[in-house]
């Protein structure tokens, strides 16, 4: 289990940077929530905690204490830049080597690849959340709220998703996260459903005589005559067509 602590910067009485009608605290929360949702929906073996889930005031000490007490494997702090400029930069604590620097490389590159942000480089700084965390920690600055071109992108929910997706892709490489196995549907070709078992068996034997492999399955209080089951829908369609040509009322259920 990989434990990732996500820290949406600012919140509550601390709006963070403001500009172009935007408040940093709202953008950081949207990005963080999307990172969390994508990780929870698409990956297994990953556990998430957030320093805040809503618009609440949380001190820097409370953020790092929460991550330290939880014994997180990684601390990811999300911010939006200000002060003039454009693009993306990321920070680790000065002088820390691998694995923190490796994580920075992977996440930084994936965010750039996904967002096409101007690349301002991988940096280091003596920030509280980087210094006081006992686990590897990264802080990302996602665009400039006071630069119109960046702010316009930050107003677009698809772009927020791209920022989140970039972070997730980086986390996937950094921590070798595994995608959930999605179960593909099974397409069953059925030529009848009967309340009376004998009727189902009669249809099944007619189909057998015409060369179909048949099975009578009791499901949902009906005796169903099945002649095939496929993971590929086209194969199911082909068999259903053959059964129709042989005079059966074939249809596909999944
Ligand atoms: Zn900030």
CSV table of C-alpha atoms and ligand atoms in Angstrom, one decimal:
chain,number,residue,atom,x,y,z
A,1,UNK,CA,0.0,0.0,0.0
A,2,UNK,CA,1.4,3.4,-1.0
A,3,UNK,CA,0.2,6.2,1.2
A,4,UNK,CA,0.0,9.6,-0.6
A,5,UNK,CA,-0.7,12.7,1.3
A,6,UNK,CA,-2.1,15.5,-0.9
A,7,UNK,CA,-2.0,19.0,0.4
A,8,UNK,CA,-4.1,21.6,-1.5
A,9,UNK,CA,-2.3,24.9,-0.6
A,10,UNK,CA,-4.0,27.6,1.5
A,11,UNK,CA,-7.8,27.5,2.3
A,12,UNK,CA,-10.3,29.2,4.5
A,13,UNK,CA,-9.1,32.6,5.6
A,14,UNK,CA,-6.0,32.2,3.6
A,15,UNK,CA,-7.0,32.6,-0.1
A,16,UNK,CA,-3.4,32.4,-1.3
A,17,UNK,CA,-2.7,34.3,-4.4
A,18,UNK,CA,-5.5,36.1,-6.3
A,19,UNK,CA,-5.9,37.4,-9.8
A,20,UNK,CA,-8.1,37.4,-12.8
A,21,UNK,CA,-11.1,36.7,-10.6
A,22,UNK,CA,-9.5,33.5,-9.2
A,23,UNK,CA,-8.4,32.5,-5.8
A,24,UNK,CA,-5.5,30.1,-5.4
A,25,UNK,CA,-7.2,28.1,-2.6
A,26,UNK,CA,-10.0,27.1,-4.9
A,27,UNK,CA,-7.8,26.0,-7.7
A,28,UNK,CA,-5.5,24.0,-5.5
A,29,UNK,CA,-8.5,22.2,-4.0
A,30,UNK,CA,-9.9,21.3,-7.4
A,31,UNK,CA,-6.6,19.9,-8.6
A,32,UNK,CA,-6.0,18.0,-5.4
A,33,UNK,CA,-9.5,16.5,-5.4
A,34,UNK,CA,-9.1,15.4,-9.0
A,35,UNK,CA,-5.8,13.8,-8.3
A,36,UNK,CA,-7.4,11.9,-5.4
A,37,UNK,CA,-10.4,10.8,-7.5
A,38,UNK,CA,-8.3,9.5,-10.4
A,39,UNK,CA,-6.0,7.6,-8.0
A,40,UNK,CA,-8.9,6.1,-6.2
A,41,UNK,CA,-10.9,5.2,-9.3
A,42,UNK,CA,-8.2,3.9,-11.5
A,43,UNK,CA,-5.4,2.5,-9.3
A,44,UNK,CA,-5.1,-0.2,-6.6
A,45,UNK,CA,-2.8,-0.3,-3.6
A,46,UNK,CA,-2.9,3.4,-3.0
A,47,UNK,CA,-4.3,5.2,0.0
A,48,UNK,CA,-4.9,9.0,0.0
A,49,UNK,CA,-5.3,11.6,2.7
A,50,UNK,CA,-5.8,15.3,2.2
A,51,UNK,CA,-4.8,18.1,4.4
A,52,UNK,CA,-8.2,19.6,3.7
A,53,UNK,CA,-11.3,18.5,1.9
A,54,UNK,CA,-13.1,21.8,1.8
A,55,UNK,CA,-12.5,25.5,2.2
A,56,UNK,CA,-11.0,25.3,5.7
A,57,UNK,CA,-8.1,27.1,7.3
A,58,UNK,CA,-5.3,24.7,8.1
A,59,UNK,CA,-1.9,25.8,9.5
A,60,UNK,CA,1.3,24.6,7.8
A,61,UNK,CA,2.3,22.8,11.0
A,62,UNK,CA,-1.1,21.0,11.0
A,63,UNK,CA,-0.5,19.9,7.4
A,64,UNK,CA,3.0,18.4,8.0
A,65,UNK,CA,2.0,16.9,11.4
A,66,UNK,CA,-0.9,15.1,9.8
A,67,UNK,CA,1.3,13.6,7.1
A,68,UNK,CA,4.0,12.7,9.6
A,69,UNK,CA,1.6,11.1,12.0
A,70,UNK,CA,0.0,9.1,9.2
A,71,UNK,CA,3.4,8.0,8.1
A,72,UNK,CA,2.8,8.9,4.5
A,73,UNK,CA,5.1,7.7,1.8
A,74,UNK,CA,4.9,10.9,-0.1
A,75,UNK,CA,3.7,14.5,0.5
A,76,UNK,CA,2.4,16.4,-2.5
A,77,UNK,CA,1.6,20.1,-2.1
A,78,UNK,CA,-0.4,21.8,-4.8
A,79,UNK,CA,-0.1,25.5,-5.4
A,80,UNK,CA,-0.6,28.2,-8.0
A,81,UNK,CA,2.0,30.8,-8.7
A,82,UNK,CA,1.9,34.6,-8.7
A,83,UNK,CA,4.2,37.5,-9.3
A,84,UNK,CA,4.4,37.6,-13.0
A,85,UNK,CA,5.5,34.8,-15.3
A,86,UNK,CA,3.9,31.8,-17.0
A,87,UNK,CA,4.1,28.1,-16.7
A,88,UNK,CA,5.0,25.3,-14.2
A,89,UNK,CA,7.7,24.8,-11.7
A,90,UNK,CA,8.3,22.3,-8.9
A,91,UNK,CA,10.2,22.4,-5.6
A,92,UNK,CA,12.0,19.9,-3.3
A,93,UNK,CA,14.0,20.7,-0.2
A,94,UNK,CA,17.5,22.0,-1.0
A,95,UNK,CA,20.1,19.2,-1.1
A,96,UNK,CA,17.8,16.2,-0.8
A,97,UNK,CA,18.8,13.5,-3.3
A,98,UNK,CA,17.0,10.3,-4.4
A,99,UNK,CA,14.3,9.2,-4.1
A,100,UNK,CA,12.8,12.7,-3.7
A,101,UNK,CA,14.7,14.1,-6.7
A,102,UNK,CA,13.6,11.1,-8.8
A,103,UNK,CA,10.0,11.7,-7.8
A,104,UNK,CA,10.4,15.4,-8.7
A,105,UNK,CA,11.8,14.4,-12.1
A,106,UNK,CA,9.0,12.0,-12.9
A,107,UNK,CA,6.1,14.2,-11.7
A,108,UNK,CA,7.5,17.4,-13.2
A,109,UNK,CA,8.0,15.8,-16.6
A,110,UNK,CA,4.5,14.2,-16.7
A,111,UNK,CA,2.8,17.5,-15.7
A,112,UNK,CA,4.6,19.3,-18.5
A,113,UNK,CA,3.8,16.5,-21.0
A,114,UNK,CA,0.1,16.6,-20.1
A,115,UNK,CA,-0.4,20.3,-19.8
A,116,UNK,CA,2.1,21.7,-22.3
A,117,UNK,CA,2.8,24.4,-19.6
A,118,UNK,CA,5.9,26.5,-20.1
A,119,UNK,CA,8.6,24.6,-18.3
A,120,UNK,CA,10.2,26.9,-15.6
A,121,UNK,CA,12.3,24.1,-14.2
A,122,UNK,CA,12.9,21.8,-11.2
A,123,UNK,CA,13.8,23.9,-8.2
A,124,UNK,CA,14.5,23.7,-4.5
A,125,UNK,CA,13.4,25.9,-1.7
A,126,UNK,CA,13.3,25.9,2.1
A,127,UNK,CA,9.5,25.8,2.4
A,128,UNK,CA,7.9,24.6,5.6
A,129,UNK,CA,6.0,21.7,4.0
A,130,UNK,CA,9.3,20.5,2.4
A,131,UNK,CA,11.4,20.9,5.5
A,132,UNK,CA,9.1,19.6,8.2
A,133,UNK,CA,7.9,16.5,6.4
A,134,UNK,CA,9.7,13.3,7.3
A,135,UNK,CA,8.9,11.6,4.0
A,136,UNK,CA,9.8,12.7,0.4
A,137,UNK,CA,7.9,15.9,-0.4
A,138,UNK,CA,7.2,17.9,-3.5
A,139,UNK,CA,5.5,21.2,-4.1
A,140,UNK,CA,4.2,22.1,-7.5
A,141,UNK,CA,3.3,25.6,-8.7
A,142,UNK,CA,0.7,25.2,-11.5
A,143,UNK,CA,0.6,28.3,-13.6
A,144,UNK,CA,0.4,32.0,-12.6
A,145,UNK,CA,-2.9,33.2,-11.3
A,146,UNK,CA,-2.0,36.8,-12.2
A,147,UNK,CA,-1.0,36.1,-15.8
A,148,UNK,CA,-4.0,36.2,-18.1
A,149,UNK,CA,-2.9,33.3,-20.3
A,150,UNK,CA,-2.4,31.0,-17.4
A,151,UNK,CA,-5.5,32.2,-15.5
A,152,UNK,CA,-7.7,31.5,-18.6
A,153,UNK,CA,-6.4,28.0,-18.7
A,154,UNK,CA,-7.0,27.5,-14.9
A,155,UNK,CA,-10.7,28.6,-15.5
A,156,UNK,CA,-11.1,25.6,-17.8
A,157,UNK,CA,-12.1,22.4,-16.0
A,158,UNK,CA,-10.6,20.2,-18.7
A,159,UNK,CA,-7.3,21.9,-18.1
A,160,UNK,CA,-7.6,21.3,-14.3
A,161,UNK,CA,-8.1,17.6,-15.2
A,162,UNK,CA,-4.9,17.7,-17.3
A,163,UNK,CA,-2.9,19.1,-14.4
A,164,UNK,CA,-4.3,16.4,-12.2
A,165,UNK,CA,-3.7,13.7,-14.8
A,166,UNK,CA,-0.1,14.8,-15.2
A,167,UNK,CA,0.5,14.5,-11.4
A,168,UNK,CA,-1.1,11.1,-11.4
A,169,UNK,CA,1.0,9.9,-14.3
A,170,UNK,CA,4.1,11.0,-12.5
A,171,UNK,CA,3.0,9.3,-9.3
A,172,UNK,CA,2.3,6.1,-11.3
A,173,UNK,CA,5.9,6.0,-12.5
A,174,UNK,CA,7.4,7.2,-9.2
A,175,UNK,CA,5.7,4.6,-7.1
A,176,UNK,CA,5.0,1.9,-9.7
A,177,UNK,CA,1.3,2.2,-9.1
A,178,UNK,CA,-0.8,-0.6,-10.6
A,179,UNK,CA,-4.0,0.1,-12.6
A,180,UNK,CA,-7.1,-1.6,-11.5
A,181,UNK,CA,-8.0,-4.5,-13.7
A,182,UNK,CA,-11.3,-3.6,-15.4
A,183,UNK,CA,-13.5,-6.6,-15.9
A,184,UNK,CA,-14.5,-6.8,-19.5
A,185,UNK,CA,-18.2,-7.7,-20.1
A,186,UNK,CA,-19.2,-11.1,-21.4
A,187,UNK,CA,-21.5,-11.2,-24.4
A,188,UNK,CA,-23.9,-14.1,-24.2
A,189,UNK,CA,-25.8,-15.3,-27.2
A,190,UNK,CA,-29.3,-16.5,-26.1
A,191,UNK,CA,-32.0,-18.1,-28.2
A,192,UNK,CA,-34.8,-18.2,-25.7
A,193,UNK,CA,-35.9,-17.8,-22.1
A,194,UNK,CA,-38.6,-20.0,-20.6
A,195,UNK,CA,-40.5,-20.4,-17.4
A,196,UNK,CA,-40.9,-24.1,-18.1
A,197,UNK,CA,-37.7,-26.1,-18.2
A,198,UNK,CA,-39.0,-28.6,-20.8
A,199,UNK,CA,-39.6,-25.8,-23.3
A,200,UNK,CA,-36.0,-24.6,-22.8
A,201,UNK,CA,-34.7,-28.1,-23.3
A,202,UNK,CA,-36.8,-28.5,-26.5
A,203,UNK,CA,-35.3,-25.4,-28.0
A,204,UNK,CA,-31.8,-26.5,-26.9
A,205,UNK,CA,-32.2,-29.8,-28.6
A,206,UNK,CA,-33.4,-28.2,-31.8
A,207,UNK,CA,-30.4,-25.9,-31.7
A,208,UNK,CA,-28.1,-28.9,-31.1
A,209,UNK,CA,-29.5,-30.7,-34.1
A,210,UNK,CA,-28.5,-27.7,-36.2
A,211,UNK,CA,-25.0,-27.8,-34.8
A,212,UNK,CA,-25.0,-25.2,-32.0
A,213,UNK,CA,-23.4,-25.8,-28.7
A,214,UNK,CA,-26.2,-25.3,-26.2
A,215,UNK,CA,-26.5,-24.8,-22.5
A,216,UNK,CA,-29.6,-24.2,-20.4
A,217,UNK,CA,-29.0,-21.9,-17.5
A,218,UNK,CA,-31.4,-21.1,-14.8
A,219,UNK,CA,-31.1,-17.3,-14.1
A,220,UNK,CA,-33.5,-14.7,-12.8
A,221,UNK,CA,-36.3,-17.4,-12.5
A,222,UNK,CA,-36.1,-18.3,-16.2
A,223,UNK,CA,-34.5,-21.2,-18.1
A,224,UNK,CA,-32.3,-19.5,-20.6
A,225,UNK,CA,-30.9,-21.3,-23.7
A,226,UNK,CA,-27.4,-20.0,-24.4
A,227,UNK,CA,-25.4,-21.0,-27.4
A,228,UNK,CA,-22.2,-19.1,-26.7
A,229,UNK,CA,-20.4,-16.5,-24.6
A,230,UNK,CA,-17.7,-14.1,-25.8
A,231,UNK,CA,-15.6,-11.3,-24.5
A,232,UNK,CA,-15.6,-9.9,-28.1
A,233,UNK,CA,-18.9,-8.5,-29.1
A,234,UNK,CA,-18.3,-9.0,-32.8
A,235,UNK,CA,-17.9,-12.8,-32.3
A,236,UNK,CA,-21.2,-12.8,-30.4
A,237,UNK,CA,-22.9,-10.9,-33.2
A,238,UNK,CA,-21.6,-13.4,-35.7
A,239,UNK,CA,-23.0,-16.4,-33.8
A,240,UNK,CA,-26.3,-14.6,-33.2
A,241,UNK,CA,-26.6,-14.0,-36.9
A,242,UNK,CA,-25.9,-17.6,-37.7
A,243,UNK,CA,-28.6,-18.6,-35.2
A,244,UNK,CA,-31.1,-16.2,-36.8
A,245,UNK,CA,-30.4,-17.7,-40.2
A,246,UNK,CA,-31.1,-21.1,-38.7
A,247,UNK,CA,-34.5,-19.8,-37.5
A,248,UNK,CA,-33.8,-19.0,-33.9
A,249,UNK,CA,-34.8,-15.7,-32.2
A,250,UNK,CA,-31.2,-15.0,-31.1
A,251,UNK,CA,-30.2,-12.0,-29.1
A,252,UNK,CA,-27.2,-10.9,-27.1
A,253,UNK,CA,-27.1,-10.2,-23.4
A,254,UNK,CA,-24.2,-9.0,-21.4
B,1,LIG,ZN1,0.5,29.0,-2.7
